[in-house]
Coordinates of C-alpha atoms in Angstrom, one line a residue:
Chain A
M114 CA 45.0 -23.9 38.5
T115 CA 47.3 -25.4 36.0
T116 CA 48.8 -22.3 34.7
S117 CA 50.9 -24.0 32.0
P118 CA 52.4 -21.3 29.6
R119 CA 50.1 -22.8 26.8
T120 CA 46.8 -22.1 28.7
S121 CA 47.6 -18.6 29.8
G122 CA 48.7 -18.0 26.3
L123 CA 45.4 -19.0 25.1
A124 CA 43.5 -16.9 27.7
R125 CA 45.8 -13.9 26.7
N126 CA 44.7 -14.6 23.0
R127 CA 41.1 -14.8 23.9
R128 CA 41.3 -11.6 25.9
R129 CA 43.1 -9.9 22.9
H130 CA 40.3 -11.4 20.6
K131 CA 37.6 -10.0 22.8
L132 CA 39.2 -6.6 22.8
L133 CA 39.4 -6.5 19.1
I134 CA 35.7 -7.4 18.8
Y135 CA 34.8 -4.4 21.0
V136 CA 36.9 -2.1 19.2
G137 CA 35.2 -3.2 16.2
L138 CA 31.6 -2.9 17.4
I139 CA 32.3 0.6 19.0
A140 CA 33.6 1.8 15.8
A141 CA 30.6 0.5 13.8
T142 CA 28.3 2.0 16.6
L143 CA 29.9 5.5 16.4
F144 CA 29.8 5.2 12.7
T145 CA 26.0 4.7 12.6
S146 CA 24.8 6.8 15.5
L147 CA 27.1 9.8 15.6
P148 CA 25.3 11.4 12.4
I149 CA 22.0 10.8 14.0
L150 CA 22.9 12.3 17.3
F151 CA 24.5 15.2 15.6
M152 CA 21.1 15.7 13.8
V153 CA 19.0 15.8 17.0
V154 CA 21.5 17.7 19.0
S155 CA 21.9 20.3 16.1
S156 CA 18.0 20.6 16.1
L157 CA 18.3 22.2 19.6
K158 CA 21.0 24.9 18.8
P159 CA 20.7 28.3 17.1
E160 CA 22.5 28.4 13.6
T161 CA 25.4 30.4 14.6
Q162 CA 26.2 27.8 17.6
I163 CA 25.8 24.8 15.2
F164 CA 28.6 26.2 13.0
A165 CA 30.6 27.2 16.1
D166 CA 30.5 23.8 17.5
L167 CA 31.4 21.9 14.4
R168 CA 35.0 22.0 15.4
S169 CA 34.8 20.3 18.6
I170 CA 33.0 17.4 20.3
R171 CA 30.4 19.8 21.3
A172 CA 28.9 19.3 17.9
F173 CA 27.6 16.0 19.4
L174 CA 26.6 17.5 23.0
P175 CA 23.5 19.4 23.6
I176 CA 25.3 22.1 25.6
G177 CA 25.4 26.0 25.2
D178 CA 22.5 27.8 23.9
V179 CA 20.0 25.0 23.8
S180 CA 16.3 25.7 23.2
L181 CA 13.2 24.5 21.2
D182 CA 13.2 27.7 19.0
N183 CA 13.8 25.7 15.7
Y184 CA 10.8 23.6 16.4
S185 CA 8.7 26.5 16.6
G186 CA 10.4 28.0 13.6
V187 CA 9.5 24.9 11.6
M188 CA 5.9 25.3 12.6
D189 CA 5.8 28.9 11.4
R190 CA 7.5 27.8 8.0
V191 CA 5.4 24.6 7.2
P192 CA 2.3 22.8 8.1
A193 CA 4.6 20.2 9.8
V194 CA 1.8 18.6 12.0
R195 CA -0.4 18.2 8.9
F196 CA 2.3 16.6 7.1
I197 CA 3.3 14.1 9.9
A198 CA -0.7 13.5 10.3
N199 CA -0.9 12.7 6.7
S200 CA 2.2 10.3 6.9
L201 CA 0.5 8.5 9.8
L202 CA -2.9 8.2 8.0
V203 CA -1.2 6.9 4.8
T204 CA 0.9 4.4 6.7
A205 CA -1.7 3.1 8.9
L206 CA -4.2 2.6 5.8
I207 CA -1.4 0.8 3.9
V208 CA -0.6 -1.5 6.8
G209 CA -4.0 -2.0 8.0
I210 CA -5.9 -2.8 4.9
G211 CA -2.7 -4.5 3.6
L212 CA -2.6 -7.0 6.5
I213 CA -6.3 -7.9 5.7
V214 CA -6.0 -8.0 1.9
N215 CA -2.8 -9.8 1.8
S216 CA -3.6 -12.5 4.5
M217 CA -7.0 -13.2 2.8
I218 CA -5.4 -14.1 -0.5
G219 CA -2.6 -16.0 1.5
F220 CA -5.3 -18.0 3.2
A221 CA -7.0 -18.7 0.1
I222 CA -3.9 -20.1 -1.6
S223 CA -2.6 -21.9 1.4
R224 CA -5.7 -23.6 2.6
M225 CA -8.6 -23.8 -0.1
R226 CA -8.8 -25.8 -3.2
W227 CA -9.4 -23.9 -6.4
R228 CA -8.2 -23.9 -9.9
G229 CA -5.5 -21.6 -11.0
K230 CA -4.1 -21.0 -7.3
G231 CA -0.8 -22.4 -8.2
L232 CA -0.5 -20.1 -11.3
I233 CA -1.5 -17.2 -9.2
L234 CA 1.2 -17.7 -6.6
S235 CA 3.9 -18.0 -9.2
L236 CA 2.5 -14.7 -10.8
V237 CA 2.6 -12.9 -7.4
L238 CA 6.1 -14.1 -6.7
A239 CA 7.3 -13.2 -10.1
T240 CA 6.1 -9.6 -9.4
L241 CA 8.7 -9.4 -6.8
M242 CA 11.1 -8.8 -9.6
V243 CA 9.5 -5.5 -10.7
P244 CA 11.2 -2.6 -9.0
F245 CA 8.7 0.0 -8.3
E246 CA 11.0 2.6 -9.8
A247 CA 10.7 0.9 -13.2
I248 CA 7.0 1.5 -13.5
A249 CA 6.5 4.6 -11.4
V250 CA 6.8 7.2 -14.1
P251 CA 4.3 5.7 -16.5
M252 CA 2.2 4.9 -13.5
V253 CA 1.6 8.6 -13.0
F254 CA 0.0 8.6 -16.6
W255 CA -2.1 5.8 -15.7
V256 CA -3.5 7.1 -12.3
S257 CA -4.1 10.4 -13.9
K258 CA -6.7 8.7 -16.1
L259 CA -8.3 6.7 -13.4
P260 CA -11.5 7.8 -11.9
L261 CA -11.4 8.8 -8.3
L262 CA -14.4 8.1 -5.8
S263 CA -14.4 10.6 -3.1
W264 CA -16.8 11.6 -0.4
E265 CA -17.9 15.2 -0.8
G266 CA -19.6 16.0 2.4
D267 CA -23.3 15.0 1.1
G268 CA -22.5 12.2 -1.3
F269 CA -19.9 10.2 -3.1
L270 CA -18.5 12.0 -6.2
L271 CA -16.8 10.4 -9.1
S272 CA -14.2 12.7 -10.8
Q273 CA -11.5 12.0 -13.3
G274 CA -7.8 11.7 -12.4
M275 CA -6.6 10.2 -9.2
L276 CA -3.9 12.6 -8.6
N277 CA -4.0 14.7 -5.4
S278 CA -5.7 12.4 -3.1
Y279 CA -5.1 10.1 -0.2
S280 CA -6.4 7.1 -2.3
V281 CA -3.4 7.5 -4.9
Q282 CA -0.8 7.4 -2.0
V283 CA -2.6 4.3 -0.6
L284 CA -4.0 2.1 -3.1
P285 CA -1.0 1.0 -5.1
F286 CA 0.9 -0.2 -1.9
I287 CA -1.9 -2.3 -0.3
A288 CA -1.2 -5.6 -2.2
N289 CA 2.3 -6.7 -1.4
A290 CA 3.9 -9.8 -3.0
L291 CA 6.4 -10.4 -0.2
G292 CA 3.7 -10.1 2.4
I293 CA 1.4 -12.7 0.7
F294 CA 4.2 -15.0 0.4
L295 CA 5.0 -14.8 4.1
F296 CA 1.4 -15.5 5.0
V297 CA 1.2 -18.4 2.6
Q298 CA 4.2 -19.8 4.3
Q299 CA 2.9 -19.3 7.8
F300 CA -0.4 -20.7 7.1
N301 CA 1.1 -23.8 5.4
D302 CA 2.6 -24.5 8.9
I303 CA -0.8 -24.6 10.8
P304 CA -2.2 -28.0 11.1
R305 CA -5.1 -28.9 8.6
E306 CA -6.9 -30.7 11.3
L307 CA -8.0 -27.4 12.9
D308 CA -9.9 -26.4 9.6
E309 CA -11.6 -29.6 9.7
A310 CA -12.8 -29.3 13.4
A311 CA -13.9 -25.9 12.8
R312 CA -15.9 -27.0 9.7
I313 CA -17.6 -29.6 11.6
D314 CA -18.6 -27.0 14.1
G315 CA -20.1 -25.2 11.4
A316 CA -17.6 -22.6 10.6
S317 CA -17.8 -20.9 6.9
W318 CA -14.4 -20.4 5.1
F319 CA -14.3 -16.9 6.3
G320 CA -14.9 -18.1 9.8
I321 CA -11.8 -20.3 9.7
Y322 CA -9.8 -17.6 8.5
R323 CA -11.0 -15.1 11.2
R324 CA -11.3 -17.5 14.3
V325 CA -8.6 -20.2 13.5
I326 CA -5.8 -18.8 11.2
V327 CA -5.6 -15.1 12.2
P328 CA -5.3 -15.6 16.1
L329 CA -2.5 -18.3 15.5
S330 CA -0.4 -16.1 13.1
G331 CA 0.3 -13.1 15.3
P332 CA 4.1 -12.9 14.8
T333 CA 3.5 -13.1 11.0
F334 CA 1.1 -10.2 11.1
A335 CA 3.7 -8.4 13.0
T336 CA 6.4 -9.2 10.3
V337 CA 4.5 -8.0 7.5
A338 CA 3.2 -4.8 9.3
I339 CA 6.8 -3.8 10.0
I340 CA 8.1 -4.7 6.5
T341 CA 5.2 -2.6 4.9
M342 CA 5.5 0.1 7.5
L343 CA 8.9 1.4 6.8
P344 CA 8.7 1.9 3.1
A345 CA 5.1 3.3 3.5
W346 CA 6.3 6.0 6.2
N347 CA 9.6 7.0 3.9
Q348 CA 7.8 7.1 0.6
Y349 CA 9.2 10.0 -1.4
L350 CA 9.5 9.4 -5.3
W351 CA 5.6 8.7 -5.6
P352 CA 4.0 11.3 -3.5
L353 CA 6.5 13.9 -5.0
M354 CA 4.9 13.1 -8.5
V355 CA 1.4 12.5 -7.6
V356 CA 0.5 15.1 -4.8
Q357 CA 0.8 18.6 -5.5
Q358 CA -1.7 19.8 -3.2
E359 CA -0.2 21.0 0.1
E360 CA -2.7 19.7 2.6
L361 CA -2.3 16.0 1.4
R362 CA 1.4 15.8 1.2
P363 CA 3.5 13.3 3.4
S364 CA 6.3 14.3 5.8
S365 CA 9.1 13.2 3.4
V366 CA 8.0 15.7 0.8
G367 CA 7.6 18.4 3.1
M368 CA 11.4 18.3 3.5
Q369 CA 11.5 20.3 0.2
Y370 CA 10.4 23.3 1.8
F371 CA 13.4 23.9 3.5
F372 CA 15.7 23.9 0.4
Q373 CA 16.2 27.4 -0.3
L374 CA 19.2 29.8 -1.1
N375 CA 19.9 30.2 2.4
T376 CA 19.0 27.2 4.2
A377 CA 18.2 27.5 7.9
W378 CA 20.0 24.4 9.1
G379 CA 18.7 24.5 12.6
E380 CA 15.1 24.3 11.3
V381 CA 16.0 21.6 8.8
M382 CA 17.4 19.5 11.6
A383 CA 14.4 20.2 13.6
Y384 CA 12.1 19.0 11.0
A385 CA 14.2 16.0 10.1
T386 CA 14.3 15.1 14.0
M387 CA 10.5 15.5 14.1
I388 CA 9.8 13.1 11.1
T389 CA 12.5 10.7 12.2
L390 CA 11.6 10.3 16.0
P391 CA 8.2 8.5 15.6
V392 CA 9.9 5.8 13.7
L393 CA 12.9 5.6 16.0
I394 CA 10.5 5.4 18.9
V395 CA 8.5 2.7 17.5
F396 CA 11.8 0.9 16.6
F397 CA 13.1 1.1 20.1
L398 CA 9.9 -0.1 21.7
F399 CA 9.5 -3.2 19.2
Q400 CA 13.1 -3.7 18.3
R401 CA 12.9 -7.6 18.9
T402 CA 10.0 -7.6 16.5
F403 CA 11.9 -5.4 13.9
V404 CA 14.8 -7.5 14.0
T405 CA 13.0 -11.0 13.5
S406 CA 10.7 -9.3 10.9
I407 CA 13.7 -8.3 8.9
S408 CA 15.4 -11.5 9.2
A409 CA 12.3 -13.4 8.3
S410 CA 11.8 -11.4 5.1
G411 CA 15.4 -12.0 4.3
L412 CA 15.4 -15.9 4.9
K413 CA 12.3 -16.6 3.4
G414 CA 12.5 -14.3 0.4
Chain B
M140 CA -26.8 -42.5 -1.8
T141 CA -23.3 -42.5 -3.4
V142 CA -24.5 -40.2 -6.3
S143 CA -26.0 -37.7 -3.9
T144 CA -22.8 -37.4 -1.8
R145 CA -20.6 -36.9 -4.9
S146 CA -22.9 -34.4 -6.1
T147 CA -22.9 -32.4 -2.8
R148 CA -19.2 -32.8 -2.6
R149 CA -19.0 -31.2 -5.9
G150 CA -21.4 -28.5 -4.8
T151 CA -19.2 -27.8 -1.7
L152 CA -16.1 -27.7 -3.9
R153 CA -17.6 -25.3 -6.2
S154 CA -18.7 -23.2 -3.4
E155 CA -15.1 -23.5 -2.0
E156 CA -13.7 -22.5 -5.2
R157 CA -16.2 -19.4 -5.5
Q158 CA -15.1 -18.3 -1.9
A159 CA -11.6 -18.7 -2.5
W160 CA -11.9 -16.2 -5.4
V161 CA -13.8 -13.9 -3.1
L162 CA -11.1 -14.0 -0.6
A163 CA -8.4 -13.5 -3.3
A164 CA -10.2 -10.8 -5.2
P165 CA -9.1 -7.6 -3.5
A166 CA -5.5 -8.4 -3.7
L167 CA -5.7 -9.5 -7.3
I168 CA -7.6 -6.5 -8.5
L169 CA -5.1 -4.2 -6.7
L170 CA -2.0 -6.0 -8.3
T171 CA -3.5 -5.9 -11.9
M172 CA -4.4 -2.2 -11.5
F173 CA -1.3 -1.1 -10.1
L174 CA 1.3 -3.6 -11.2
V175 CA 0.2 -5.6 -14.1
I176 CA -1.4 -2.7 -16.1
P177 CA 1.5 -0.3 -15.1
I178 CA 4.0 -2.6 -16.6
L179 CA 2.0 -3.0 -19.9
I180 CA 1.6 0.8 -20.0
T181 CA 5.3 1.2 -19.6
F182 CA 5.9 -0.9 -22.5
G183 CA 2.9 0.5 -24.7
L184 CA 4.0 4.1 -23.7
S185 CA 7.6 3.7 -24.7
F186 CA 6.7 3.5 -28.3
T187 CA 4.7 6.7 -28.4
N188 CA 5.1 10.4 -28.1
A189 CA 2.7 10.7 -25.1
R190 CA 2.9 13.7 -23.0
L191 CA 1.8 13.9 -19.3
I192 CA -0.8 16.6 -20.1
S193 CA -1.8 17.0 -23.6
P194 CA -5.0 17.5 -25.5
N195 CA -3.7 15.5 -28.4
P196 CA -3.8 11.7 -28.2
P197 CA -0.5 9.8 -28.2
S198 CA 0.8 8.6 -31.5
F199 CA 3.0 5.5 -32.5
R200 CA 6.5 6.4 -32.9
G201 CA 8.2 3.0 -33.2
V202 CA 11.6 2.7 -31.8
D203 CA 12.3 6.5 -31.8
N204 CA 12.5 6.8 -28.1
F205 CA 15.0 4.0 -27.8
V206 CA 17.2 5.3 -30.8
R207 CA 17.1 8.8 -29.0
A208 CA 18.0 7.3 -25.5
F209 CA 21.2 5.7 -26.8
Q210 CA 22.2 9.1 -28.3
D211 CA 21.3 11.0 -25.2
P212 CA 24.7 11.9 -23.4
T213 CA 23.2 12.4 -20.1
F214 CA 21.3 9.0 -20.2
L215 CA 24.5 7.1 -21.3
R216 CA 26.3 8.9 -18.4
S217 CA 23.5 8.0 -16.1
I218 CA 23.7 4.2 -17.1
L219 CA 27.5 4.3 -16.2
N220 CA 26.9 6.1 -12.9
T221 CA 24.3 3.7 -12.0
F222 CA 26.6 0.9 -12.6
V223 CA 29.5 2.5 -11.0
F224 CA 27.3 3.0 -8.0
A225 CA 25.9 -0.6 -7.8
A226 CA 29.4 -2.1 -8.5
V227 CA 31.0 -0.3 -5.6
V228 CA 28.1 -0.4 -3.2
V229 CA 27.2 -4.0 -3.6
P230 CA 30.7 -5.4 -2.3
I231 CA 31.2 -2.6 0.3
Q232 CA 28.0 -2.9 1.9
S233 CA 27.5 -6.6 1.9
G234 CA 31.0 -7.0 3.1
L235 CA 30.8 -4.4 5.7
A236 CA 27.6 -5.8 7.0
L237 CA 29.1 -9.3 7.1
A238 CA 32.1 -8.2 9.0
I239 CA 29.8 -6.4 11.6
A240 CA 27.3 -9.4 11.6
L241 CA 30.3 -11.7 12.7
L242 CA 31.1 -9.1 15.5
V243 CA 27.8 -8.9 16.7
N244 CA 27.5 -12.7 16.6
A245 CA 30.6 -13.1 18.7
K246 CA 30.0 -14.3 22.3
V247 CA 30.8 -11.2 24.2
K248 CA 28.4 -9.1 26.5
G249 CA 26.3 -6.2 25.3
T250 CA 26.0 -7.3 21.7
A251 CA 22.1 -6.6 21.7
A252 CA 22.7 -3.1 22.4
F253 CA 25.4 -2.7 19.7
R254 CA 22.9 -4.3 17.3
T255 CA 20.1 -1.9 18.1
L256 CA 22.5 1.1 17.7
I257 CA 23.9 0.0 14.5
F258 CA 20.5 -0.7 13.2
M259 CA 19.4 2.8 13.7
P260 CA 20.0 4.4 10.2
V261 CA 17.8 1.8 8.5
V262 CA 14.7 3.2 10.1
T263 CA 15.7 6.7 9.2
S264 CA 14.2 7.7 5.8
M265 CA 16.5 8.3 2.9
V266 CA 15.2 11.9 2.4
V267 CA 16.3 12.8 6.1
V268 CA 19.7 10.9 5.7
S269 CA 20.2 12.6 2.4
V270 CA 19.5 16.1 4.0
L271 CA 21.6 15.3 7.1
W272 CA 24.8 14.2 4.9
S273 CA 24.3 17.1 2.7
F274 CA 24.9 19.4 5.7
M275 CA 27.9 17.2 6.8
Y276 CA 29.5 17.3 3.3
Q277 CA 29.1 21.2 3.0
Q278 CA 32.2 23.2 2.6
N279 CA 31.8 24.7 6.1
G280 CA 30.1 21.3 7.3
L281 CA 31.0 18.7 9.9
I282 CA 33.2 16.4 7.8
N283 CA 35.5 19.1 6.4
Q284 CA 35.8 20.9 10.0
A285 CA 36.7 17.5 11.5
L286 CA 39.3 16.8 8.9
E287 CA 40.8 20.2 9.5
Q288 CA 41.1 19.7 13.2
L289 CA 42.5 16.2 12.9
T290 CA 45.2 17.4 10.3
A291 CA 45.9 20.8 12.5
G292 CA 44.6 22.9 9.6
R293 CA 46.5 21.3 6.8
W294 CA 43.1 20.0 5.1
E295 CA 41.7 22.3 2.7
S296 CA 38.0 22.1 2.9
F297 CA 36.0 21.7 -0.2
G298 CA 32.3 21.0 -1.1
W299 CA 32.2 17.1 -1.5
L300 CA 29.1 17.3 -3.5
Q301 CA 30.0 20.2 -5.8
D302 CA 33.2 18.2 -7.3
E303 CA 32.7 16.1 -10.1
R304 CA 35.5 13.7 -8.7
T305 CA 33.9 13.2 -5.4
A306 CA 30.1 13.7 -5.7
L307 CA 29.3 10.1 -6.6
A308 CA 31.7 8.6 -3.9
A309 CA 30.0 10.9 -1.3
V310 CA 26.5 9.5 -2.3
I311 CA 28.0 6.0 -2.1
L312 CA 29.2 6.7 1.5
L313 CA 25.9 7.6 2.9
S314 CA 24.1 4.9 1.0
V315 CA 26.1 2.3 2.5
W316 CA 25.7 4.0 5.9
Q317 CA 21.9 4.1 5.7
A318 CA 21.4 0.4 4.6
F319 CA 24.1 -1.9 5.9
G320 CA 22.6 -2.4 9.2
M321 CA 19.5 -4.1 7.4
H322 CA 22.0 -6.6 5.7
M323 CA 23.9 -7.1 9.1
I324 CA 20.6 -8.3 10.4
I325 CA 20.1 -10.6 7.4
W326 CA 23.6 -12.1 7.6
L327 CA 23.1 -12.4 11.5
S328 CA 20.1 -14.7 11.0
G329 CA 22.1 -16.7 8.5
L330 CA 25.0 -17.1 10.9
Q331 CA 22.6 -18.2 13.5
M332 CA 21.1 -21.1 11.4
I333 CA 24.7 -22.7 11.2
D334 CA 25.0 -25.9 13.2
P335 CA 27.2 -25.1 16.1
A336 CA 28.4 -28.8 16.1
L337 CA 30.3 -27.9 12.8
Y338 CA 32.3 -25.4 14.8
E339 CA 33.0 -27.8 17.6
A340 CA 34.2 -30.3 14.9
A341 CA 36.3 -27.8 13.3
A342 CA 37.8 -26.7 16.5
L343 CA 38.5 -30.4 17.4
D344 CA 40.4 -30.6 14.2
G345 CA 42.5 -27.6 15.3
A346 CA 41.1 -25.3 12.7
S347 CA 42.1 -21.7 13.0
Y348 CA 39.5 -19.0 12.8
W349 CA 40.2 -18.3 9.4
H350 CA 39.8 -22.0 8.5
S351 CA 36.6 -22.4 10.2
F352 CA 35.3 -19.3 8.7
R353 CA 36.2 -20.6 5.2
H354 CA 35.1 -24.2 5.6
V355 CA 32.2 -23.8 7.9
T356 CA 30.7 -20.1 8.1
W357 CA 31.0 -19.2 4.4
P358 CA 29.4 -22.3 2.9
G359 CA 26.7 -22.2 5.5
L360 CA 25.8 -18.8 4.3
R361 CA 25.3 -19.5 0.5
S362 CA 21.6 -18.8 0.4
T363 CA 21.9 -15.7 2.7
M364 CA 24.6 -14.4 0.3
V365 CA 22.4 -14.9 -2.8
F366 CA 19.5 -13.1 -1.4
I367 CA 21.6 -10.2 -0.1
L368 CA 23.3 -9.7 -3.5
I369 CA 20.2 -9.7 -5.4
T370 CA 18.3 -7.2 -3.1
I371 CA 21.3 -5.0 -2.7
T372 CA 21.9 -4.8 -6.4
I373 CA 18.3 -4.1 -7.3
A374 CA 18.2 -1.4 -4.6
A375 CA 21.4 0.2 -5.9
L376 CA 20.2 0.2 -9.4
G377 CA 17.1 2.0 -8.4
L378 CA 19.1 5.0 -7.1
F379 CA 16.9 8.0 -6.8
V380 CA 16.2 9.8 -3.6
Q381 CA 19.9 10.8 -2.5
I382 CA 20.3 12.4 -6.1
D383 CA 17.2 14.1 -6.1
V384 CA 17.7 15.6 -2.7
M385 CA 21.5 16.2 -2.8
T386 CA 23.0 16.7 -6.3
Q387 CA 20.0 16.8 -8.8
G388 CA 22.3 14.8 -11.1
G389 CA 25.3 17.3 -11.0
P390 CA 28.0 18.4 -11.3
Q391 CA 28.1 17.9 -15.0
D392 CA 25.8 14.8 -15.0
S393 CA 28.4 13.1 -12.5
T394 CA 25.4 11.8 -10.5
S395 CA 22.8 11.5 -12.7
T396 CA 21.1 8.0 -12.6
I397 CA 18.7 5.9 -14.8
V398 CA 15.8 6.5 -12.7
Y399 CA 16.5 10.1 -12.0
H400 CA 16.8 10.8 -15.6
A401 CA 13.6 8.8 -16.4
V402 CA 11.8 11.0 -13.6
R403 CA 13.4 14.3 -15.1
K404 CA 12.4 13.4 -18.5
G405 CA 9.1 11.6 -18.1
Y406 CA 7.5 13.5 -15.4
R407 CA 9.6 16.9 -14.8
E408 CA 9.8 17.7 -18.5
Q409 CA 6.3 15.8 -19.1
D410 CA 7.9 13.8 -21.8
M411 CA 6.0 10.6 -20.8
G412 CA 6.8 8.5 -23.9
Y413 CA 10.6 9.0 -23.5
G414 CA 10.3 8.6 -19.7
A415 CA 8.4 5.2 -20.3
A416 CA 11.1 4.0 -22.7
L417 CA 13.9 4.8 -20.0
S418 CA 11.9 3.1 -17.5
L419 CA 11.7 0.1 -19.6
I420 CA 15.4 0.1 -20.3
F421 CA 16.0 0.3 -16.4
F422 CA 13.5 -2.8 -15.9
V423 CA 15.2 -4.6 -18.7
I424 CA 18.8 -3.9 -17.0
V425 CA 17.4 -4.9 -13.5
L426 CA 15.9 -8.0 -14.9
A427 CA 19.0 -9.1 -16.9
I428 CA 21.4 -8.5 -13.8
S429 CA 19.4 -10.4 -11.3
L430 CA 18.8 -13.4 -13.8
I431 CA 22.6 -13.5 -14.4
Q432 CA 23.2 -13.3 -10.7
R433 CA 20.6 -16.1 -10.0
R434 CA 22.3 -18.3 -12.8
I435 CA 25.9 -17.7 -11.5
T436 CA 25.0 -18.4 -7.8
R437 CA 23.0 -21.4 -8.8
D438 CA 25.7 -23.1 -11.1
K439 CA 28.1 -23.5 -7.9
D440 CA 25.6 -25.7 -6.1

């Protein structure tokens, strides 16, 4: 309508501004996704073609001699399925048991009256300052002295030294200070009247936790699940030190089997893709939850 | 009548207290076993000559391990490398993350898709990332080949990770690549908490983009900034996986880090007492830096 020079100038400015935003976004997206695309595409090509394609855009395109040969090569070289199953098991146990254990203490701190809970909460929060790397090495010494309770087919067996087990991969990561903190915050937001009502109906404290608080806190459970899942799946330093037995190793440590004098890069890329795809799929399915989880942990922490 | 109510109330309180401890117990036991005791053990072992596997009990050696640490050239180099890494990664990673967060927060179409793609490296494990980038950094790898194409053959390819001058920089680049998406999300949620009315007021006052960033956005991001600075710094100081997979500390110790050296001594060379001392030094450094950061960022309030 009124196309005074001033408004059309503004519109042109706005368009230029938008264009700049898109240029920036596309550059950032290429920066993050090209290496991953390169990994997946290379996993489908024979070694010679991977190197031949490096000089052109073909490096990022699944064209030419494409097959799943590298994947069967991986299977011949390492027990990849076993490694991935181990990672799944360890991650599921850390997340599953962790949700119960951390939410229970969160409930006790947020809603029950007991002496010492203030001190306990401050101590738990203080542990957020301790990086795992600072205690990992001496902890190997410690767990090698701890007894291990294991099921030996016909009964429980108590043996010395917790090394080389699923327990040693799971137990240290169940209790999680950030998780406890997020649960306390969430539970504090639930009206206390609900506890009273449930108690009049004869619910025990555990009943209130189980039937009132847990069902009302779904999103927080999802948040804690995600922020504990990623590090659990990606663990490397700890299993590297405490698990020597091949059948018990997680997928990340399995990567070591590929570092040899003449690295078979096609197979490396195939294995890397195999252990990345499960997380990427979960991420794409639940990306909204992922994103809100990360921001929740950032804002409240 | 009143007496009996009071005594039953005291009874329920006592049972509430007991039940609270029961609910908190699993987490407290695990935190004690795998956090509190390991911290004490780190402290205790660092004054001994303990070996990981040894028939002899450890004996007390006073501050020998610490004296040795500060005469160990590889360790001194590791401290320097760790500081350089943190000093470069922290500003680049947080700055880049903020710039991209501003772009993703702009009111243009398709930002959700961009956000998802930019976030992908975060869910990719550091082991996979390190292997992938090792291949890209090779003498005949993707990066050299691309540079050769772009410069029409004038680029002389070389092994980025095999050269003392570039190895640490190469590690820095992939570390930023892997993690900045995470911090982009945290910045983004900080941006979205800023009251839009403030921007409208700034626009009415005729503020330029830079002015409204400087006087509205930046002050609004204060607490986000403190959180991001502290978490990136702690993560950067713990640098290990990339080094273990890509360079093993070389060439000529140019990429050795505090944690990498502690694992090498304490675990691989079984010198647990010394490894514990190095871990303790690492812990003290992390603690000191995060306390200083907290103090500096708090004082300005």
